[in-house]
C-alpha positions as semicolon CSV with decimal commas, in nm:
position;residue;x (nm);y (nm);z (nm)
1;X;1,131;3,551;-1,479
2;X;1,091;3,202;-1,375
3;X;1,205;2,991;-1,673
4;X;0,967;2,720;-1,517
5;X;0,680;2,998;-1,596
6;X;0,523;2,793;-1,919
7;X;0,615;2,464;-1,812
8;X;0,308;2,264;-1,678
9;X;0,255;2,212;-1,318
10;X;0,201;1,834;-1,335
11;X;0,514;1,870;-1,573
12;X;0,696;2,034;-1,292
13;X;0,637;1,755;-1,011
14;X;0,758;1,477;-1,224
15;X;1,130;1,334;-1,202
16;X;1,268;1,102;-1,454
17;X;1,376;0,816;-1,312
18;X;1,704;0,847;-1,506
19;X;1,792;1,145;-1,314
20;X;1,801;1,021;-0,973
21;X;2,089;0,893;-0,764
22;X;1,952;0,575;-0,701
23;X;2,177;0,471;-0,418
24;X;2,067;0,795;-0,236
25;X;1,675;0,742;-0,285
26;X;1,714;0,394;-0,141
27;X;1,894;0,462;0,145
28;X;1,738;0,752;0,285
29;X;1,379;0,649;0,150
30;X;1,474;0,313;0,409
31;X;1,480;0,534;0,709
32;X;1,207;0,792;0,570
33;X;0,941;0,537;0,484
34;X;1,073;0,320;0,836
35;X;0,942;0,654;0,984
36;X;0,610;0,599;0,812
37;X;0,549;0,254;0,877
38;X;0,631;0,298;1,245
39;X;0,391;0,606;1,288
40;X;0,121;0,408;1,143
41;X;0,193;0,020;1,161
42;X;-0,089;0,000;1,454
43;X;-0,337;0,055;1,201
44;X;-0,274;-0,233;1,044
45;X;-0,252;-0,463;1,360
46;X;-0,601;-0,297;1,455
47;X;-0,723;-0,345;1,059
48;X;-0,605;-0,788;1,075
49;X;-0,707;-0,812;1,416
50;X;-1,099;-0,698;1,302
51;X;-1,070;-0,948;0,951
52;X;-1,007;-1,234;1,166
53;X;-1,265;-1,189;1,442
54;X;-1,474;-1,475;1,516
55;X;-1,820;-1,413;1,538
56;X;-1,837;-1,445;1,906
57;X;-1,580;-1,178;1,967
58;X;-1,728;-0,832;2,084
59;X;-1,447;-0,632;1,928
60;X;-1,649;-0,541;1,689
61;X;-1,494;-0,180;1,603
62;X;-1,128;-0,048;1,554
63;X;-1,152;0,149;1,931
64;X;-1,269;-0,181;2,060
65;X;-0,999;-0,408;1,934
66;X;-0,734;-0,083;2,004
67;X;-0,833;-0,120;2,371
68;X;-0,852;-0,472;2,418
69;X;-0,439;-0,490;2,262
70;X;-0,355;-0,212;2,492
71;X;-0,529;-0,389;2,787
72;X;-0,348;-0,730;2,727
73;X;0,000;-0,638;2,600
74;X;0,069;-0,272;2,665
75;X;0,155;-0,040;2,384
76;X;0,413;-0,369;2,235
77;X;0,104;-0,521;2,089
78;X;0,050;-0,260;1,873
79;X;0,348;-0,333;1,711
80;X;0,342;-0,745;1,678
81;X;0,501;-0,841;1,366
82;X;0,656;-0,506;1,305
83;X;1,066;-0,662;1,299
84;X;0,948;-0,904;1,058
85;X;0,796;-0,634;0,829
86;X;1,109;-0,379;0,827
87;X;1,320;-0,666;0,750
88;X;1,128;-0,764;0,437
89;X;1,048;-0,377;0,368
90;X;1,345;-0,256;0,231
91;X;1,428;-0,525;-0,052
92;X;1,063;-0,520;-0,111
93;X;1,069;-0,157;-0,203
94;X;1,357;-0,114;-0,377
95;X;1,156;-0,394;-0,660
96;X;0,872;-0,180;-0,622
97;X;0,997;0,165;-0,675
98;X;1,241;0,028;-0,939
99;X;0,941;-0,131;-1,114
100;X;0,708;0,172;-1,080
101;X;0,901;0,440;-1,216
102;X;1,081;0,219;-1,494
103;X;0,709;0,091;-1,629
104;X;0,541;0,462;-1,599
105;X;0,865;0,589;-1,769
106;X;0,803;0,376;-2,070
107;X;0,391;0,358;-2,086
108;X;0,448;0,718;-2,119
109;X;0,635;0,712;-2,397
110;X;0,416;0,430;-2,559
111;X;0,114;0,685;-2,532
112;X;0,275;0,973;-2,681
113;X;0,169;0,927;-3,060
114;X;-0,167;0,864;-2,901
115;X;-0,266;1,207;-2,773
116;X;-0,484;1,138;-2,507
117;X;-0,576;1,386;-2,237
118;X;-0,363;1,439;-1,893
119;X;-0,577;1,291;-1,681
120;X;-0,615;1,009;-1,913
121;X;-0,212;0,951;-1,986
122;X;-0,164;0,991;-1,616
123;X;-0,434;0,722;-1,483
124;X;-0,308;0,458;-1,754
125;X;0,072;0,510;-1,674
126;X;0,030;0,521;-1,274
127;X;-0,227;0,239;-1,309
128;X;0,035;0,003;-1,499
129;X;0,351;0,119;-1,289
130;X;0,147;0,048;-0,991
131;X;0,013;-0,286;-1,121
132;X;0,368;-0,373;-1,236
133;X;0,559;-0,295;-0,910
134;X;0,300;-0,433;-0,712
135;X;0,296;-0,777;-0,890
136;X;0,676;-0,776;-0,902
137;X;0,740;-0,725;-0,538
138;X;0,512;-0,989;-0,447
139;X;0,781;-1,278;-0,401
140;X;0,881;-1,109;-0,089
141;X;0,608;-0,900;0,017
142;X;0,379;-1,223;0,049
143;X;0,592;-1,445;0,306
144;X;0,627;-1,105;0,499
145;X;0,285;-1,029;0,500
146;X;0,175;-1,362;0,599
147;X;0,437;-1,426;0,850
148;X;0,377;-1,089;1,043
149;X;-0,028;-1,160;1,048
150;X;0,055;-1,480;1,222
151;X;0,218;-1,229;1,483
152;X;-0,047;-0,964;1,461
153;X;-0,319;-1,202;1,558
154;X;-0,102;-1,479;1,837
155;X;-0,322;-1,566;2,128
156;X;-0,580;-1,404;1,981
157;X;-0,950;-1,602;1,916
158;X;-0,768;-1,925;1,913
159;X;-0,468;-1,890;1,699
160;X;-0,150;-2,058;1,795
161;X;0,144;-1,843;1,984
162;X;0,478;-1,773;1,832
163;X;0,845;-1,671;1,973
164;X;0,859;-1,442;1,648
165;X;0,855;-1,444;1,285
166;X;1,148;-1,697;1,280
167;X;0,939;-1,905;1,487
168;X;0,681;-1,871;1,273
169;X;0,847;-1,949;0,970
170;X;1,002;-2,239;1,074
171;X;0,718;-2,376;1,148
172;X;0,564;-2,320;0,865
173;X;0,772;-2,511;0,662
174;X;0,772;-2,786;0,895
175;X;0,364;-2,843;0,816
176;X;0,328;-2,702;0,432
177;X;0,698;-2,653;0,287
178;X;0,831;-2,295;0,121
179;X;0,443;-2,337;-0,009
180;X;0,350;-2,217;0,361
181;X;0,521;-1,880;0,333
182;X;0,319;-1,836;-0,005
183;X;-0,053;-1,845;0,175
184;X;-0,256;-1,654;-0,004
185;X;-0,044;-1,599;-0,301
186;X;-0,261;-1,586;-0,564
187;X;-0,502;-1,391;-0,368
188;X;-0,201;-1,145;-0,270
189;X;-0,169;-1,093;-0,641
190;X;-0,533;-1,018;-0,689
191;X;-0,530;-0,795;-0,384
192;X;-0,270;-0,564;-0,447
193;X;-0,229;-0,548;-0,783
194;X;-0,536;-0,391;-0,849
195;X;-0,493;-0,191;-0,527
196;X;-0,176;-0,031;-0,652
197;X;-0,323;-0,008;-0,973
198;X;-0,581;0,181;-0,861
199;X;-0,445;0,366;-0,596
200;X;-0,163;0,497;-0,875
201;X;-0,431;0,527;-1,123
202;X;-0,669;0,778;-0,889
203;X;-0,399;0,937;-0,747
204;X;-0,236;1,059;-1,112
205;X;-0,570;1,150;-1,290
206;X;-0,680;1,308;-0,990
207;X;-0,329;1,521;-0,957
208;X;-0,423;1,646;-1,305
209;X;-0,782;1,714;-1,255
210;X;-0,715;1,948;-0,939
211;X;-0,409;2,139;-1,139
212;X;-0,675;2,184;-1,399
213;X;-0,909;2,330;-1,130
214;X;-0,617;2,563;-1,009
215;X;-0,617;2,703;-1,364
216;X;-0,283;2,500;-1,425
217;X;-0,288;2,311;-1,808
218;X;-0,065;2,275;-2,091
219;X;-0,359;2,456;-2,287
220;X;-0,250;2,783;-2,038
221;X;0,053;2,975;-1,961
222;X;0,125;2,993;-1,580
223;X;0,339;3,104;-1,308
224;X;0,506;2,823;-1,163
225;X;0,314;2,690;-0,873
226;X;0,447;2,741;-0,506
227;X;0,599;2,394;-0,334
228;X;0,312;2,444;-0,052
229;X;0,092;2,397;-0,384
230;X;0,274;2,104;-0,494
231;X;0,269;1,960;-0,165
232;X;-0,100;1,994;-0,116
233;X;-0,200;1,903;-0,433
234;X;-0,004;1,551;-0,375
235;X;-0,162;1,498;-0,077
236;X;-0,531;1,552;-0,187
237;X;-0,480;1,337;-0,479
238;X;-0,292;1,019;-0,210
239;X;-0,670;1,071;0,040
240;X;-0,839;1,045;-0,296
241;X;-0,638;0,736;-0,388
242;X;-0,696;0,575;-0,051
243;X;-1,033;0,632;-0,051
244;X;-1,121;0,475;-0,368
245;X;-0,860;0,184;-0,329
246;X;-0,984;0,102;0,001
247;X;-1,338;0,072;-0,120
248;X;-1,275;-0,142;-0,451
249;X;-1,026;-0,411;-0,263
250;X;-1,151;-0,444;0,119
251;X;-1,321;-0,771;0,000
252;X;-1,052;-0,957;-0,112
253;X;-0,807;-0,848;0,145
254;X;-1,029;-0,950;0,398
255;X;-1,039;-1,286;0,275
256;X;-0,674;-1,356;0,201
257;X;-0,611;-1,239;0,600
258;X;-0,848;-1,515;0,687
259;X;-0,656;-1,725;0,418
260;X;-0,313;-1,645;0,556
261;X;-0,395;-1,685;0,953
262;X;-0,605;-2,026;1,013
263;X;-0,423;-2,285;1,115
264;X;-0,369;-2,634;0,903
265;X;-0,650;-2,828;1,089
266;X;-0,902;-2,509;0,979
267;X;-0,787;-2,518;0,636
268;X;-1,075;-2,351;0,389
269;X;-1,106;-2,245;0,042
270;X;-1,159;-1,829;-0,067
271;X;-1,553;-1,938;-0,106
272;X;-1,571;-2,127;0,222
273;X;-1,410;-1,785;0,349
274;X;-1,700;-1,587;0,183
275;X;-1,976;-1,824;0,261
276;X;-1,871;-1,800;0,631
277;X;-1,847;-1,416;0,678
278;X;-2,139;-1,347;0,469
279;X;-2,341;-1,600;0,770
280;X;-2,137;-1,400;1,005
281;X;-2,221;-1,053;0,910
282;X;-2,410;-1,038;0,553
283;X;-2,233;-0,874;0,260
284;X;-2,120;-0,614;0,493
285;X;-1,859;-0,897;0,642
286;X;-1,639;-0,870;0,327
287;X;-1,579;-0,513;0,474
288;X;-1,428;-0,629;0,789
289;X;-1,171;-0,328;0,874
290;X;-1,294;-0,131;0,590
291;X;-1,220;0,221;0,819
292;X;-0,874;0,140;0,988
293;X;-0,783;0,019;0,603
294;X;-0,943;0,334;0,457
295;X;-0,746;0,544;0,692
296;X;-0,437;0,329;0,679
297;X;-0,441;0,365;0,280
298;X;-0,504;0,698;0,270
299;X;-0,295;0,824;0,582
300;X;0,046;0,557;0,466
301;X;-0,073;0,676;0,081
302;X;-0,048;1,096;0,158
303;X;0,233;1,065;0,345
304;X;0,405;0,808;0,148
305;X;0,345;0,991;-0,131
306;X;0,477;1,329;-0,004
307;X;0,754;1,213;0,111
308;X;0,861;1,020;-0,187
309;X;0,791;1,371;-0,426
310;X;1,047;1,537;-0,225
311;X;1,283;1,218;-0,171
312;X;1,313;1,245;-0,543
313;X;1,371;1,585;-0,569
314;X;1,643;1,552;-0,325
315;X;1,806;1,251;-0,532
316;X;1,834;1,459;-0,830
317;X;2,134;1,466;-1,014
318;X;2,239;1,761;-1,020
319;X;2,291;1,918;-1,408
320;X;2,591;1,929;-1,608
């Protein structure tokens, strides 16, 4: 008999952090989530590229703007910025995942006395792990994300054209000082932190609703569920995630792209932002790449999120 038979399933899928080999997550999680980001990194080119669209431009759709890149620079232009973003990416998520798993590990524990419900514990601990991680990686997330924009959108409805990100970096600090790199910032902050909060958040409670609809509890003996289970559970509850973190935060992302791209002489304020897409487009301007961003969270979320359930079942210690 499986001696896993009465354990949970949600039970079963987590890893505690302090049985990992850390040094193996982080190195093969580099290449694995490299993988990722390279499969789906035109999404967010396509995603930028619609933010920052002038009025005047008729790319006014993802299929639109995915055409005119292809058109102009070939299959490359899919992929402006992308050196600038591996670079950053690995220190960036070795904060994050560090962050996530250390602050879920100990909300956890914090709730215990509580007795709240699985769904419940799992949406509060995600939520704060992803809030955490998400806030602490910032400092090096933010100059990446601003400097690979600049790349995304070169040449493009009158922004200025760079040799690459050290190009753009230099100058940079040239016009604003280290400040330059940190565009956005606070904005960044208010972005993704509630992104990752709720993307972590939905995509725990959610876990634990659907085991509940298999008939999997800790009210209820069970079998142990099959990986192909596990795996498809995971990846339903990362397209629920995306879907309802894409929704709540396409506003404010839109207008810290718009933030982090214009140029010193078109310097504006977050509300000068908003007043000027809502006489571009209405309300529904603040959605600006709401589908390549829904389908870029969701896609990078279910596969991310796959991938790092079974990176961390590979890193496991093994038992004494």
């Amino acid at each position: 008999m499986d001696s896993r038979a009465n354990i949970p399933a949600f039970d079963q899928t987590e890893i505690n952090w302090d049985k990992l080999d850390k040094t193996k997550l982080f190195v093969v999680g580099a290449g694995l989530f490299t993988g990722i980001t390279v499969a789906l990194y035109p999404v967010s080119v396509i995603k930028t590229r619609l933010q920052v669209a002038s009025k005047d431009t008729a790319q006014k759709n993802a299929l639109a703007v995915f055409r005119n890149i292809v058109k102009v620079d070939g299959i490359p232009g899919l992929y402006r910025g992308f050196g600038t973003v591996i670079t950053g990416a690995v220190p960036a998520r070795i904060i994050f995942l560090t962050s996530l798993e250390t602050t879920k590990a100990a909300t956890i524990k914090m709730l215990e006395p509580f007795k709240l419900s699985e769904p419940v514990q799992a949406a509060i601990a995600n939520g704060l792990g992803g809030m955490s991680a998400s806030i602490s990686a910032q400092a090096v997330f933010v100059p990446i994300d601003v400097i690979s924009q600049k790349l995304m959108v070169q040449g493009y409805s009158g922004h200025a054209k760079y040799t690459g990100g050290l190009d753009v970096a230099r100058k940079l600090i040239k016009a604003d000082g280290i400040r330059g790199l940190y565009r956005g910032f606070g904005l960044s902050i208010m972005t993704y932190s509630p992104s990752s909060a709720v993307w972590w958040a939905s995509y725990g409670s959610s876990q634990r609703v659907i085991w509940r609809l298999l008939g999997h509890s800790s009210e209820h003996e069970e079998t142990a569920p099959s990986p192909l289970q596990i795996v498809s559970v995971q990846a339903a509850g990362g397209v629920i995630a995306g879907a309802v973190a894409s929704c709540v935060t396409t506003p404010l992302d839109t207008i810290k792209t718009r933030l982090q791209v214009m140029e010193n002489k078109q310097r504006q304020t977050a509300r000068q932002v908003v007043k000027n897409l809502i006489a571009e487009d209405g309300w529904k301007g603040l959605y600006r790449g709401l589908g390549p961003r829904f389908f870029s969270m969701s896609a990078w979320g279910t596969t991310m999120i796959v991938s790092y359930e079974y990176l961390k079942r590979l890193c496991t210690k093994a038992e004494d």
